[in-house]
Coordinates of C-alpha atoms in Angstrom, one line a residue:
Chain A
M20 CA -12.9 -15.2 -10.0
G21 CA -13.7 -12.1 -12.1
T22 CA -17.2 -13.0 -13.2
L23 CA -18.9 -11.0 -10.4
V24 CA -16.5 -8.2 -10.6
P25 CA -17.8 -5.0 -12.1
G26 CA -15.3 -3.8 -14.8
I27 CA -13.8 -0.4 -14.8
P28 CA -14.7 1.9 -17.7
G29 CA -11.9 2.1 -20.2
F30 CA -10.0 -0.9 -18.9
P31 CA -9.2 -3.7 -21.4
D32 CA -10.9 -7.1 -20.9
R33 CA -7.7 -9.0 -20.7
A34 CA -4.0 -8.3 -20.2
V35 CA -0.7 -10.2 -20.8
I36 CA 1.8 -10.4 -18.0
T37 CA 5.4 -11.1 -18.6
E38 CA 7.1 -12.6 -15.6
V39 CA 10.6 -11.1 -15.2
G40 CA 11.4 -12.5 -11.7
P41 CA 13.8 -15.2 -13.0
R42 CA 15.9 -12.4 -14.7
D43 CA 15.3 -8.9 -13.5
G44 CA 14.3 -10.2 -10.0
L45 CA 17.1 -12.8 -9.4
Q46 CA 19.7 -10.6 -10.9
S47 CA 19.3 -8.1 -8.1
E48 CA 19.3 -10.8 -5.4
P49 CA 22.5 -11.3 -3.5
V50 CA 21.9 -15.0 -2.9
F51 CA 23.0 -17.4 -5.7
V52 CA 20.0 -19.4 -6.8
S53 CA 20.8 -22.9 -8.2
T54 CA 19.8 -24.0 -11.6
P55 CA 17.2 -26.6 -10.3
E56 CA 15.7 -23.9 -8.1
K57 CA 15.4 -21.5 -11.0
I58 CA 13.7 -24.2 -13.1
A59 CA 11.4 -25.1 -10.2
L60 CA 10.4 -21.5 -9.8
I61 CA 9.6 -21.0 -13.5
Q62 CA 7.7 -24.3 -13.5
S63 CA 5.6 -23.1 -10.6
L64 CA 4.8 -20.0 -12.6
L65 CA 3.8 -22.0 -15.7
D66 CA 1.6 -24.1 -13.4
A67 CA 0.0 -20.9 -12.2
G68 CA -1.0 -20.1 -15.8
L69 CA 1.6 -17.5 -16.8
R70 CA 2.9 -18.0 -20.4
H71 CA 5.3 -15.1 -20.9
F72 CA 8.7 -15.1 -19.3
E73 CA 11.9 -13.1 -19.3
V74 CA 13.8 -16.3 -18.4
T75 CA 17.4 -15.1 -18.1
S76 CA 20.1 -12.9 -19.6
F77 CA 23.0 -13.8 -21.7
V78 CA 25.6 -11.6 -20.1
S79 CA 29.2 -12.1 -19.0
P80 CA 29.2 -14.7 -16.2
R81 CA 32.0 -12.7 -14.6
A82 CA 29.8 -9.6 -14.5
V83 CA 26.6 -11.3 -13.5
P84 CA 27.3 -14.8 -12.0
Q85 CA 23.6 -15.3 -11.1
M86 CA 22.9 -15.7 -14.9
R87 CA 25.8 -18.0 -15.8
D88 CA 23.4 -20.9 -16.3
A89 CA 21.3 -19.0 -18.8
A90 CA 21.4 -21.7 -21.6
E91 CA 20.7 -24.5 -19.1
V92 CA 17.6 -22.8 -17.6
L93 CA 16.2 -22.0 -21.1
S94 CA 16.7 -25.6 -22.3
A95 CA 14.5 -26.9 -19.5
F96 CA 11.5 -25.1 -21.1
R97 CA 12.3 -25.1 -24.8
D98 CA 9.7 -27.8 -25.4
R99 CA 6.9 -25.8 -23.9
K100 CA 5.5 -24.5 -27.2
D101 CA 2.7 -22.7 -25.2
A102 CA 5.3 -20.6 -23.4
H103 CA 7.0 -17.4 -24.8
L104 CA 10.6 -17.3 -23.6
T105 CA 12.7 -14.2 -23.8
A106 CA 16.2 -13.3 -22.6
L107 CA 18.0 -10.1 -22.1
V108 CA 20.9 -9.6 -24.5
P109 CA 23.5 -6.8 -24.1
N110 CA 25.7 -7.5 -27.1
M111 CA 26.5 -9.6 -30.1
R112 CA 28.1 -12.4 -28.1
G113 CA 25.0 -12.6 -25.9
A114 CA 22.8 -12.6 -29.0
E115 CA 24.7 -15.5 -30.5
A116 CA 24.3 -17.5 -27.3
A117 CA 20.6 -16.6 -26.9
I118 CA 19.8 -17.7 -30.5
E119 CA 21.8 -20.9 -30.0
A120 CA 19.9 -21.5 -26.7
G121 CA 16.6 -21.2 -28.5
V122 CA 14.9 -18.1 -27.2
D123 CA 11.6 -16.9 -28.8
A124 CA 12.8 -13.3 -28.6
M125 CA 15.8 -11.3 -27.5
V126 CA 15.3 -8.2 -25.3
L127 CA 17.6 -5.4 -26.3
F128 CA 17.8 -2.4 -24.0
A129 CA 19.0 1.2 -24.1
S130 CA 18.2 4.1 -21.8
A131 CA 16.0 7.1 -22.7
S132 CA 18.6 9.3 -20.9
E133 CA 22.1 9.5 -22.4
S134 CA 23.8 9.6 -19.0
H135 CA 22.2 6.4 -17.8
N136 CA 23.0 4.6 -21.1
L137 CA 26.7 5.7 -20.8
K138 CA 26.9 4.6 -17.1
N139 CA 24.9 1.4 -17.7
V140 CA 26.6 0.0 -20.8
N141 CA 29.5 2.4 -21.4
R142 CA 28.1 3.4 -24.8
S143 CA 26.1 6.3 -26.2
R144 CA 22.5 5.7 -27.2
A145 CA 23.6 6.0 -30.9
Q146 CA 26.2 3.3 -30.3
S147 CA 23.7 1.1 -28.6
L148 CA 21.3 1.4 -31.6
R149 CA 24.2 0.6 -34.1
G150 CA 24.9 -2.6 -32.0
F151 CA 21.1 -3.5 -32.2
A152 CA 21.2 -3.2 -36.0
D153 CA 24.1 -5.7 -36.1
I154 CA 22.1 -8.0 -33.8
A155 CA 19.0 -7.6 -36.0
K156 CA 21.0 -8.8 -39.0
L157 CA 22.3 -11.8 -37.0
A158 CA 18.7 -12.7 -36.1
E159 CA 17.4 -12.5 -39.6
G160 CA 16.0 -15.8 -40.8
T161 CA 16.5 -17.4 -37.4
G162 CA 12.8 -16.9 -36.3
V163 CA 14.1 -15.2 -33.2
K164 CA 12.3 -11.9 -32.6
L165 CA 13.6 -8.7 -31.2
Q166 CA 12.0 -6.8 -28.3
G167 CA 13.2 -3.4 -27.1
A168 CA 13.3 -2.2 -23.6
I169 CA 13.6 1.6 -22.8
A170 CA 15.3 2.1 -19.5
T171 CA 14.8 5.3 -17.4
A172 CA 11.6 5.9 -19.4
F173 CA 10.0 7.8 -16.5
G174 CA 13.1 9.5 -15.1
C175 CA 16.8 9.2 -14.7
P176 CA 18.8 8.8 -11.5
F177 CA 21.5 11.1 -13.0
E178 CA 19.6 13.6 -15.1
G179 CA 16.3 13.8 -13.2
E180 CA 13.3 14.3 -15.5
V181 CA 13.5 12.6 -18.9
D182 CA 11.9 14.4 -21.9
V183 CA 9.0 12.3 -23.3
Q184 CA 10.5 13.0 -26.7
A185 CA 13.6 11.0 -25.8
V186 CA 11.3 8.1 -25.1
V187 CA 9.4 8.5 -28.4
D188 CA 12.6 8.8 -30.4
L189 CA 14.0 5.6 -28.9
A190 CA 10.7 3.8 -29.5
C191 CA 10.7 4.9 -33.1
A192 CA 14.3 3.7 -33.6
Y193 CA 13.2 0.4 -32.1
V194 CA 10.3 0.1 -34.6
D195 CA 12.7 1.0 -37.4
L196 CA 14.9 -2.0 -36.3
G197 CA 11.9 -4.3 -36.7
M198 CA 11.0 -4.6 -33.0
D199 CA 7.3 -5.2 -32.5
Y200 CA 7.3 -5.1 -28.7
I201 CA 8.5 -2.2 -26.7
T202 CA 8.7 -2.0 -22.9
L203 CA 8.9 1.3 -21.0
G204 CA 11.1 0.5 -18.0
D205 CA 10.8 2.3 -14.7
T206 CA 14.4 1.6 -13.8
T207 CA 14.6 3.4 -10.5
G208 CA 10.9 3.8 -9.5
M209 CA 10.3 7.3 -10.8
A210 CA 7.1 6.5 -12.8
T211 CA 3.9 8.3 -11.7
P212 CA 0.4 7.8 -13.1
A213 CA 0.5 11.2 -14.8
L214 CA 3.8 10.4 -16.5
V215 CA 2.4 7.0 -17.6
I216 CA -0.6 8.7 -19.2
Q217 CA 1.6 11.3 -20.9
R218 CA 4.0 8.7 -22.3
V219 CA 1.4 6.2 -23.5
Q220 CA -0.5 9.0 -25.3
A221 CA 2.8 10.2 -26.9
L222 CA 3.4 6.7 -28.2
R223 CA -0.2 6.1 -29.4
H224 CA 0.8 6.5 -33.1
L225 CA 3.1 3.4 -32.7
R226 CA 0.2 1.2 -31.9
G227 CA -0.3 -1.3 -34.7
E228 CA 3.4 -1.2 -35.3
A229 CA 4.4 -2.4 -31.9
A230 CA 2.9 -3.7 -28.7
L231 CA 3.5 -1.4 -25.8
A232 CA 4.4 -2.9 -22.4
L233 CA 4.8 -1.3 -19.0
H234 CA 7.3 -2.3 -16.4
F235 CA 7.1 -0.6 -13.0
H236 CA 9.0 -0.7 -9.8
N237 CA 7.2 -0.2 -6.6
T238 CA 10.1 1.8 -5.1
R239 CA 7.8 4.7 -4.1
G240 CA 4.7 2.7 -3.5
V241 CA 2.8 3.8 -6.6
G242 CA 3.6 0.8 -8.9
L243 CA 0.0 -0.5 -9.0
A244 CA -1.4 3.0 -9.3
C245 CA 0.8 3.3 -12.4
V246 CA -0.6 0.0 -13.7
Y247 CA -4.1 1.5 -13.1
A248 CA -3.1 4.5 -15.2
G249 CA -1.8 2.2 -17.9
L250 CA -5.0 0.2 -17.9
S251 CA -7.1 3.3 -18.1
Q252 CA -5.2 4.1 -21.4
G253 CA -5.9 0.6 -22.8
V254 CA -2.4 -0.8 -22.4
T255 CA -2.6 -4.6 -22.3
H256 CA 1.0 -5.7 -21.6
Y257 CA 2.8 -5.5 -18.2
E258 CA 5.9 -6.9 -16.7
S259 CA 6.2 -7.9 -13.1
S260 CA 8.2 -10.2 -10.7
I261 CA 6.8 -12.9 -8.5
G262 CA 6.7 -11.9 -4.9
G263 CA 8.3 -8.6 -5.9
L264 CA 11.7 -10.3 -6.4
G265 CA 14.5 -7.9 -7.0
G266 CA 15.2 -4.5 -5.5
C267 CA 16.0 -1.0 -6.3
P268 CA 19.6 -0.6 -7.3
F269 CA 19.9 2.7 -5.5
V270 CA 17.9 2.3 -2.3
P271 CA 18.7 -0.6 0.1
R272 CA 15.4 -0.7 1.9
A273 CA 13.2 0.1 -1.1
T274 CA 11.2 -2.6 -3.0
G275 CA 11.8 -3.3 -6.6
N276 CA 9.5 -4.8 -9.3
V277 CA 5.7 -4.8 -8.8
A278 CA 4.8 -8.2 -7.5
T279 CA 3.1 -10.5 -10.1
E280 CA 0.5 -11.8 -7.7
D281 CA -0.4 -8.3 -6.5
L282 CA -0.7 -7.2 -10.2
V283 CA -2.9 -10.2 -11.0
Y284 CA -5.0 -9.5 -7.9
L285 CA -5.5 -5.9 -9.0
M286 CA -6.4 -6.9 -12.6
E287 CA -8.7 -9.8 -11.8
E288 CA -10.6 -7.6 -9.3
S289 CA -10.9 -4.9 -11.9
G290 CA -12.4 -7.2 -14.5
V291 CA -9.2 -7.7 -16.5
S292 CA -8.5 -11.4 -17.2
T293 CA -4.9 -12.6 -16.9
G294 CA -5.3 -16.3 -17.3
A295 CA -3.4 -16.9 -14.1
S296 CA -4.5 -18.5 -10.8
L297 CA -4.0 -16.2 -7.9
D298 CA -3.8 -19.1 -5.4
L299 CA -1.1 -20.8 -7.4
L300 CA 0.8 -17.6 -7.8
I301 CA 0.8 -17.1 -4.1
E302 CA 2.3 -20.6 -3.8
A303 CA 5.0 -19.6 -6.4
A304 CA 5.7 -16.4 -4.4
K305 CA 6.2 -18.5 -1.3
L306 CA 8.6 -20.7 -3.2
A307 CA 10.5 -17.6 -4.4
E308 CA 10.8 -16.4 -0.8
R309 CA 12.3 -19.8 0.2
V310 CA 14.6 -19.7 -2.8
V311 CA 16.1 -16.3 -2.0
G312 CA 15.9 -16.7 1.8
R313 CA 14.4 -13.4 2.6
E314 CA 10.9 -11.9 3.1
L315 CA 9.7 -10.5 -0.2
P316 CA 7.6 -7.4 -0.5
G317 CA 4.5 -8.9 -2.2
Q318 CA 1.4 -8.2 -0.2
V319 CA -1.2 -10.6 -1.4
M320 CA 1.1 -13.5 -0.7
K321 CA 0.9 -12.5 3.0
A322 CA -2.8 -11.5 3.3
G323 CA -4.3 -14.0 0.8
P324 CA -7.1 -13.3 -1.6
R325 CA -9.9 -10.9 -0.5
L326 CA -12.2 -13.5 0.8
A327 CA -9.5 -15.7 2.4
A328 CA -10.1 -14.0 5.8
A329 CA -13.9 -14.6 5.7
S330 CA -13.7 -17.5 8.2
M331 CA -11.4 -16.0 10.8
D332 CA -12.8 -15.5 14.2
S333 CA -10.4 -13.0 15.8
V334 CA -11.4 -9.3 15.9
R335 CA -9.9 -6.1 16.9
T336 CA -11.5 -3.9 19.4
A337 CA -12.3 -0.8 17.4
N338 CA -12.8 0.1 13.8
G339 CA -10.1 0.8 11.3
Chain B
M14 CA 6.4 20.5 -6.6
G15 CA 3.2 20.1 -8.5
T16 CA 3.5 23.0 -10.9
L17 CA 5.1 21.1 -13.7
V18 CA 2.9 18.0 -13.2
P19 CA 0.3 17.3 -15.8
G20 CA -3.0 16.8 -14.0
I21 CA -5.1 13.6 -14.6
P22 CA -8.4 14.1 -16.2
G23 CA -11.3 13.9 -13.7
F24 CA -9.1 14.3 -10.7
P25 CA -9.8 17.1 -8.2
D26 CA -7.4 20.0 -7.9
R27 CA -6.9 19.5 -4.2
A28 CA -7.6 17.0 -1.5
V29 CA -7.9 16.9 2.3
I30 CA -5.9 14.3 4.2
T31 CA -6.8 13.3 7.7
E32 CA -3.9 11.8 9.5
V33 CA -5.0 8.8 11.6
G34 CA -1.6 7.5 12.6
P35 CA -1.9 8.8 16.2
R36 CA -5.1 6.8 16.7
D37 CA -5.7 4.0 14.2
G38 CA -2.0 3.6 13.7
L39 CA -0.7 3.5 17.3
Q40 CA -3.6 1.5 18.5
S41 CA -2.4 -1.5 16.5
E42 CA 1.2 -1.1 17.6
P43 CA 2.4 -3.4 20.4
V44 CA 4.9 -0.8 21.8
F45 CA 3.5 1.7 24.3
V46 CA 4.2 5.2 23.0
S47 CA 4.7 7.8 25.7
T48 CA 2.6 11.0 25.8
P49 CA 5.5 13.3 24.9
E50 CA 6.3 11.0 21.9
K51 CA 2.7 11.2 20.7
I52 CA 2.7 14.9 21.0
A53 CA 6.1 15.2 19.2
L54 CA 4.8 13.1 16.4
I55 CA 1.6 15.1 15.9
Q56 CA 3.6 18.3 16.1
S57 CA 5.9 17.0 13.3
L58 CA 2.9 16.3 11.2
L59 CA 1.5 19.8 11.8
D60 CA 4.9 21.2 10.9
A61 CA 4.6 19.2 7.6
G62 CA 1.4 21.0 6.8
L63 CA -1.3 18.5 7.8
R64 CA -4.3 20.1 9.4
H65 CA -6.7 17.2 10.0
F66 CA -6.0 14.7 12.7
E67 CA -7.8 11.7 14.3
V68 CA -5.8 12.4 17.4
T69 CA -6.8 9.6 19.8
S70 CA -9.8 7.6 21.0
F71 CA -11.8 7.9 24.2
V72 CA -12.0 4.2 25.0
S73 CA -11.6 2.2 28.2
P74 CA -7.9 2.4 29.3
R75 CA -8.1 -1.2 30.3
A76 CA -9.2 -2.3 26.8
V77 CA -6.8 0.0 25.0
P78 CA -4.0 1.1 27.2
Q79 CA -2.3 2.9 24.3
M80 CA -5.0 5.5 24.3
R81 CA -5.2 6.1 28.1
D82 CA -3.6 9.6 27.7
A83 CA -6.3 10.7 25.2
A84 CA -7.2 14.0 27.1
E85 CA -3.6 14.9 27.7
V86 CA -2.6 14.5 24.0
L87 CA -5.6 16.5 22.8
S88 CA -5.0 19.3 25.3
A89 CA -1.5 19.9 23.8
F90 CA -3.1 21.0 20.5
R91 CA -6.3 22.6 21.6
D92 CA -4.9 26.1 21.0
R93 CA -4.1 25.3 17.3
K94 CA -7.2 26.9 15.8
D95 CA -5.9 26.0 12.3
A96 CA -6.0 22.3 13.2
H97 CA -9.1 20.1 13.0
L98 CA -8.9 17.5 15.8
T99 CA -11.1 14.5 16.1
A100 CA -11.3 11.5 18.3
L101 CA -12.8 8.1 18.0
V102 CA -15.7 7.6 20.5
P103 CA -17.3 4.2 21.1
N104 CA -20.0 5.1 23.7
M105 CA -21.6 7.7 25.9
R106 CA -18.8 7.7 28.4
G107 CA -16.3 8.3 25.7
A108 CA -18.4 11.1 24.2
E109 CA -18.6 12.9 27.5
A110 CA -14.8 12.7 27.9
A111 CA -14.2 13.8 24.3
I112 CA -16.4 16.8 24.6
E113 CA -14.8 17.7 27.9
A114 CA -11.4 17.4 26.3
G115 CA -12.3 19.8 23.5
V116 CA -12.4 17.8 20.3
D117 CA -13.7 19.5 17.2
A118 CA -15.6 16.4 16.2
M119 CA -16.3 12.9 17.5
V120 CA -15.9 9.9 15.2
L121 CA -18.6 7.3 15.7
F122 CA -18.4 4.0 14.1
A123 CA -20.5 1.0 13.1
S124 CA -19.9 -1.8 10.6
A125 CA -21.7 -2.3 7.3
S126 CA -21.8 -6.0 8.1
E127 CA -23.9 -7.1 11.1
S128 CA -21.4 -9.9 12.1
H129 CA -18.5 -7.5 12.3
N130 CA -20.5 -5.0 14.3
L131 CA -21.5 -7.7 16.7
K132 CA -18.0 -9.0 17.1
N133 CA -16.4 -5.5 17.2
V134 CA -18.7 -3.8 19.7
N135 CA -21.0 -6.5 20.9
R136 CA -24.1 -4.7 19.6
S137 CA -26.3 -5.0 16.5
R138 CA -26.0 -2.2 14.0
A139 CA -29.5 -0.9 15.1
Q140 CA -28.3 -0.8 18.7
S141 CA -25.2 1.1 17.6
L142 CA -27.3 3.7 15.8
R143 CA -29.6 4.1 18.9
G144 CA -26.4 4.8 20.9
F145 CA -25.3 7.4 18.3
A146 CA -28.7 9.2 18.7
D147 CA -28.0 9.6 22.4
I148 CA -24.5 10.9 21.7
A149 CA -26.0 13.3 19.1
K150 CA -28.3 14.7 21.8
L151 CA -25.4 15.1 24.2
A152 CA -23.4 17.0 21.6
E153 CA -26.2 19.4 20.8
G154 CA -25.2 22.9 21.5
T155 CA -21.6 22.0 22.4
G156 CA -20.3 22.9 19.0
V157 CA -18.7 19.5 18.8
K158 CA -19.6 17.8 15.4
L159 CA -20.2 14.2 14.7
Q160 CA -18.5 12.2 12.0
G161 CA -19.5 8.7 11.0
A162 CA -17.1 5.9 10.1
I163 CA -18.4 2.8 8.2
A164 CA -16.2 -0.2 9.0
T165 CA -16.1 -3.2 6.6
A166 CA -17.4 -0.9 3.9
F167 CA -15.6 -3.0 1.2
G168 CA -15.9 -6.5 2.6
C169 CA -16.2 -8.3 5.9
P170 CA -13.7 -10.8 7.4
F171 CA -16.7 -12.9 8.6
E172 CA -19.3 -12.5 5.9
G173 CA -17.1 -12.0 2.9
E174 CA -18.8 -9.6 0.4
V175 CA -20.8 -6.7 1.8
D176 CA -23.8 -5.5 -0.2
V177 CA -23.4 -1.9 -1.3
Q178 CA -26.9 -1.3 -0.1
A179 CA -25.8 -2.0 3.5
V180 CA -23.2 0.8 3.1
V181 CA -25.7 3.2 1.6
D182 CA -28.3 2.4 4.4
L183 CA -25.7 3.1 7.1
A184 CA -24.6 6.3 5.4
C185 CA -28.2 7.5 5.2
A186 CA -28.7 6.7 8.8
Y187 CA -25.6 8.8 9.6
V188 CA -26.9 11.7 7.6
D189 CA -30.2 11.5 9.5
L190 CA -28.2 11.8 12.7
G191 CA -26.8 15.0 11.5
M192 CA -23.3 13.8 10.5
D193 CA -21.8 15.8 7.6
Y194 CA -18.7 13.7 7.2
I195 CA -18.8 10.0 6.4
T196 CA -15.8 7.7 6.0
L197 CA -15.8 4.4 4.2
G198 CA -13.3 2.2 6.1
D199 CA -11.4 -0.6 4.5
T200 CA -11.1 -2.4 7.8
T201 CA -9.3 -5.5 6.7
G202 CA -7.9 -4.5 3.3
M203 CA -10.6 -5.8 1.1
A204 CA -11.2 -2.7 -1.0
T205 CA -10.5 -2.8 -4.7
P206 CA -10.8 0.0 -7.3
A207 CA -13.9 -1.4 -8.8
L208 CA -15.6 -1.6 -5.4
V209 CA -14.5 2.0 -4.7
I210 CA -16.1 3.2 -7.9
Q211 CA -19.3 1.2 -7.2
R212 CA -19.7 2.5 -3.6
V213 CA -18.8 6.2 -4.4
Q214 CA -21.4 6.2 -7.2
A215 CA -24.0 4.6 -5.0
L216 CA -23.4 7.4 -2.4
R217 CA -23.4 10.2 -5.0
H218 CA -26.9 11.4 -4.0
L219 CA -25.5 12.1 -0.5
R220 CA -23.0 14.7 -1.8
G221 CA -24.0 18.1 -0.6
E222 CA -25.4 16.6 2.6
A223 CA -22.1 15.0 3.7
A224 CA -18.5 14.9 2.7
L225 CA -17.4 11.4 1.7
A226 CA -13.9 10.3 2.9
L227 CA -12.1 7.1 2.0
H228 CA -9.8 5.1 4.3
F229 CA -7.8 2.3 2.8
H230 CA -5.5 -0.3 4.1
N231 CA -2.6 -1.5 1.9
T232 CA -3.0 -5.1 3.1
R233 CA -3.2 -6.4 -0.4
G234 CA -1.0 -3.8 -2.1
V235 CA -3.8 -1.9 -3.8
G236 CA -4.3 0.9 -1.3
L237 CA -3.0 3.7 -3.6
A238 CA -4.8 2.1 -6.6
C239 CA -8.0 2.5 -4.6
V240 CA -7.1 6.1 -3.9
Y241 CA -6.6 6.6 -7.6
A242 CA -10.1 5.2 -8.2
G243 CA -11.5 7.5 -5.6
L244 CA -9.8 10.5 -7.2
S245 CA -11.1 9.5 -10.6
Q246 CA -14.6 9.8 -9.0
G247 CA -13.9 13.2 -7.6
V248 CA -13.6 12.2 -3.9
T249 CA -11.6 14.8 -2.1
H250 CA -11.1 13.4 1.5
Y251 CA -8.8 10.6 2.4
E252 CA -7.4 9.1 5.6
S253 CA -4.0 7.7 6.0
S254 CA -1.3 7.0 8.6
I255 CA 2.2 8.4 8.7
G256 CA 4.8 5.8 7.6
G257 CA 1.9 3.3 7.3
L258 CA 1.7 3.0 11.1
G259 CA -0.6 0.3 12.3
G260 CA -1.2 -3.2 10.9
C261 CA -3.8 -5.5 9.7
P262 CA -5.6 -7.1 12.7
F263 CA -5.8 -10.4 10.9
V264 CA -2.6 -10.8 9.1
P265 CA 0.7 -10.6 11.0
R266 CA 3.0 -9.8 8.1
A267 CA 0.6 -7.6 6.2
T268 CA 0.7 -3.8 6.2
G269 CA -2.1 -1.7 7.5
N270 CA -3.1 1.9 6.6
V271 CA -1.9 3.6 3.4
A272 CA 1.2 5.7 4.4
T273 CA 0.5 9.4 4.4
E274 CA 3.7 10.3 2.7
D275 CA 3.1 7.8 -0.1
L276 CA -0.5 9.2 -0.5
V277 CA 0.8 12.8 -0.6
Y278 CA 3.5 11.7 -3.2
L279 CA 0.8 10.1 -5.4
M280 CA -1.5 13.1 -5.1
E281 CA 1.1 15.9 -5.7
E282 CA 2.6 14.0 -8.6
S283 CA -1.0 13.7 -10.0
G284 CA -1.6 17.4 -9.8
V285 CA -3.7 17.2 -6.6
S286 CA -2.6 19.7 -4.0
T287 CA -2.5 18.6 -0.4
G288 CA -0.9 21.5 1.4
A289 CA 1.7 19.2 2.9
S290 CA 5.5 19.1 2.5
L291 CA 6.7 15.7 1.3
D292 CA 10.2 16.3 2.7
L293 CA 8.8 17.1 6.2
L294 CA 6.4 14.2 6.0
I295 CA 9.4 11.9 5.4
E296 CA 11.0 13.3 8.5
A297 CA 7.8 12.7 10.4
A298 CA 7.7 9.1 9.1
K299 CA 11.2 8.5 10.3
L300 CA 10.2 9.9 13.7
A301 CA 7.3 7.5 13.7
E302 CA 9.7 4.6 13.0
R303 CA 11.9 5.6 15.9
V304 CA 8.9 6.0 18.2
V305 CA 7.5 2.5 17.5
G306 CA 10.9 0.9 17.1
R307 CA 10.2 -1.1 14.0
E308 CA 10.6 -0.6 10.2
L309 CA 7.4 0.9 8.8
P310 CA 6.0 -0.1 5.4
G311 CA 5.9 3.4 3.8
Q312 CA 7.9 3.4 0.6
V313 CA 8.7 7.1 -0.1
M314 CA 10.3 7.5 3.3
K315 CA 12.9 4.9 2.2
A316 CA 13.4 6.0 -1.5
G317 CA 12.9 9.7 -1.1
P318 CA 11.1 12.0 -3.6
R319 CA 11.4 11.2 -7.3
L320 CA 14.3 13.4 -8.0
A321 CA 16.2 12.6 -4.9
A322 CA 18.3 10.0 -6.6
A323 CA 19.4 12.3 -9.4
S324 CA 22.9 12.9 -8.0
M325 CA 23.7 9.4 -7.2
D326 CA 26.6 7.9 -9.1
S327 CA 26.2 4.2 -8.6
V328 CA 24.6 2.1 -11.3
R329 CA 23.5 -1.4 -11.9
T330 CA 24.8 -3.5 -14.7
A331 CA 21.7 -4.0 -16.8
N332 CA 18.3 -2.4 -17.3
G333 CA 15.4 -2.9 -15.0

């Protein structure tokens, strides 16, 4: 697919997708997913052509029981030299475990808004950054890289609007710590295309120093419109979750992460190569649905690729 | 809202939304909705600031029982001179009834693909156009306008890809019949942003002769990304369905029309004025949910406006 698709002016030719379902997705799911099921899910995503994964998080097993098998899940894929494996790390203890487990990179996170950082990790942003400096020292010489995630980058559930300067300041602090990959996280689904364009343009001077990645939730239905805005600005890294695994922490009926297969569908149909097979991603999304035992919000997994319906012989009685 | 929103380069300042939920939406719903419920739903949408409605269709009550009260529903709003009321009309008998009922415009429809037209209305496209010419004669001097909908404008469930020239040919035939409003319908959710751009550009020479409207289904999750593409091309007319009422005729679990409140959210947050109140649209979407007795796919109706969460005090334990 892709060869007959007219490209969209300004869009990049290819994009990198980091699958965050095994971590960000499963962490929000109420059902405990067994270690073999997690491994099977990641394997199905590898088979579908994905190569970048946020595999797990090294957090307290008491606080997040779903992630208690972090080292075991990681070890199943440590020999896949073609795969880039990251894990979320909240503190020094997590960093030690992540390095020991053999991650390629640790994802450190702070919030652009002070209130969210305080509520989320019980520290000020300045305290978070001091902790990251200690982790950076620990990582020195290990070959393990650091990535920085900026939570509430498009709005805060406590403060409302977040000043773009707070996002820029945190991104600059991340670069100073040696991070070469920075994700803007849409923690509670407050991103809009206009905010995406504004933030990407404000961070343009960091290009060359760090790759910029975008991570959207579809909480208000505009997740893929935000991706479209990011692509129009030349952003080439995106994070998503197979089937749309995960949810919005604040809104019971709302969906969470943008679904990986819907993202790939949008990109490939826009002339942006992802290296992934849509058919195999749909299979992986169905596996994810079985694993968590609920209907997931991904759309393409239900409708199939564009031309999948071309042999159906039922019709409706009027136009639509 | 909207005043502090940075606009998006190339987007229009304002857009017109035609609400098609009462017709396209309800027609696909299995539950029969009573006449007072339909009237209450339309009234709530008027209260929310919408002014363009596809109210009903004048079809055979045997074929489409949901629309058997077409004249009664229309008559409830005939005195609203600030509202533009249209109805779908499949044939001469429907046209007579629609004119009698006092519509502002009749929506006539044919498919860009011959197979779909044959299966949908049991006529060739050429036969459909001859029928439209007869209806055009009937409408002469009545003050009732004609609008043209092009079904399968972005792909056909039987033929697959639809040549853009087939869309242009049908649009030109509509203009020749005196239609000054042409909708490209994404009947089975096959539209993509690249196809939207291609088709809008191919129809650019019709601007001035006819307004171009876009009607997307969110079957594959890219409905609002397609709207984004349309806005980037300066298209100012869109059709949507409150709450995402309606479904995809071919795919049981897939969603149908783009939800009006999600569309308004995207537009207002992109600096495009719609004249509608998002809060009141959310109330209307909740009414629509009660009326059809099932959860609707609209997202903003569940999550609320962007800043609605700003006073919540629950948090999750890690970033997202």
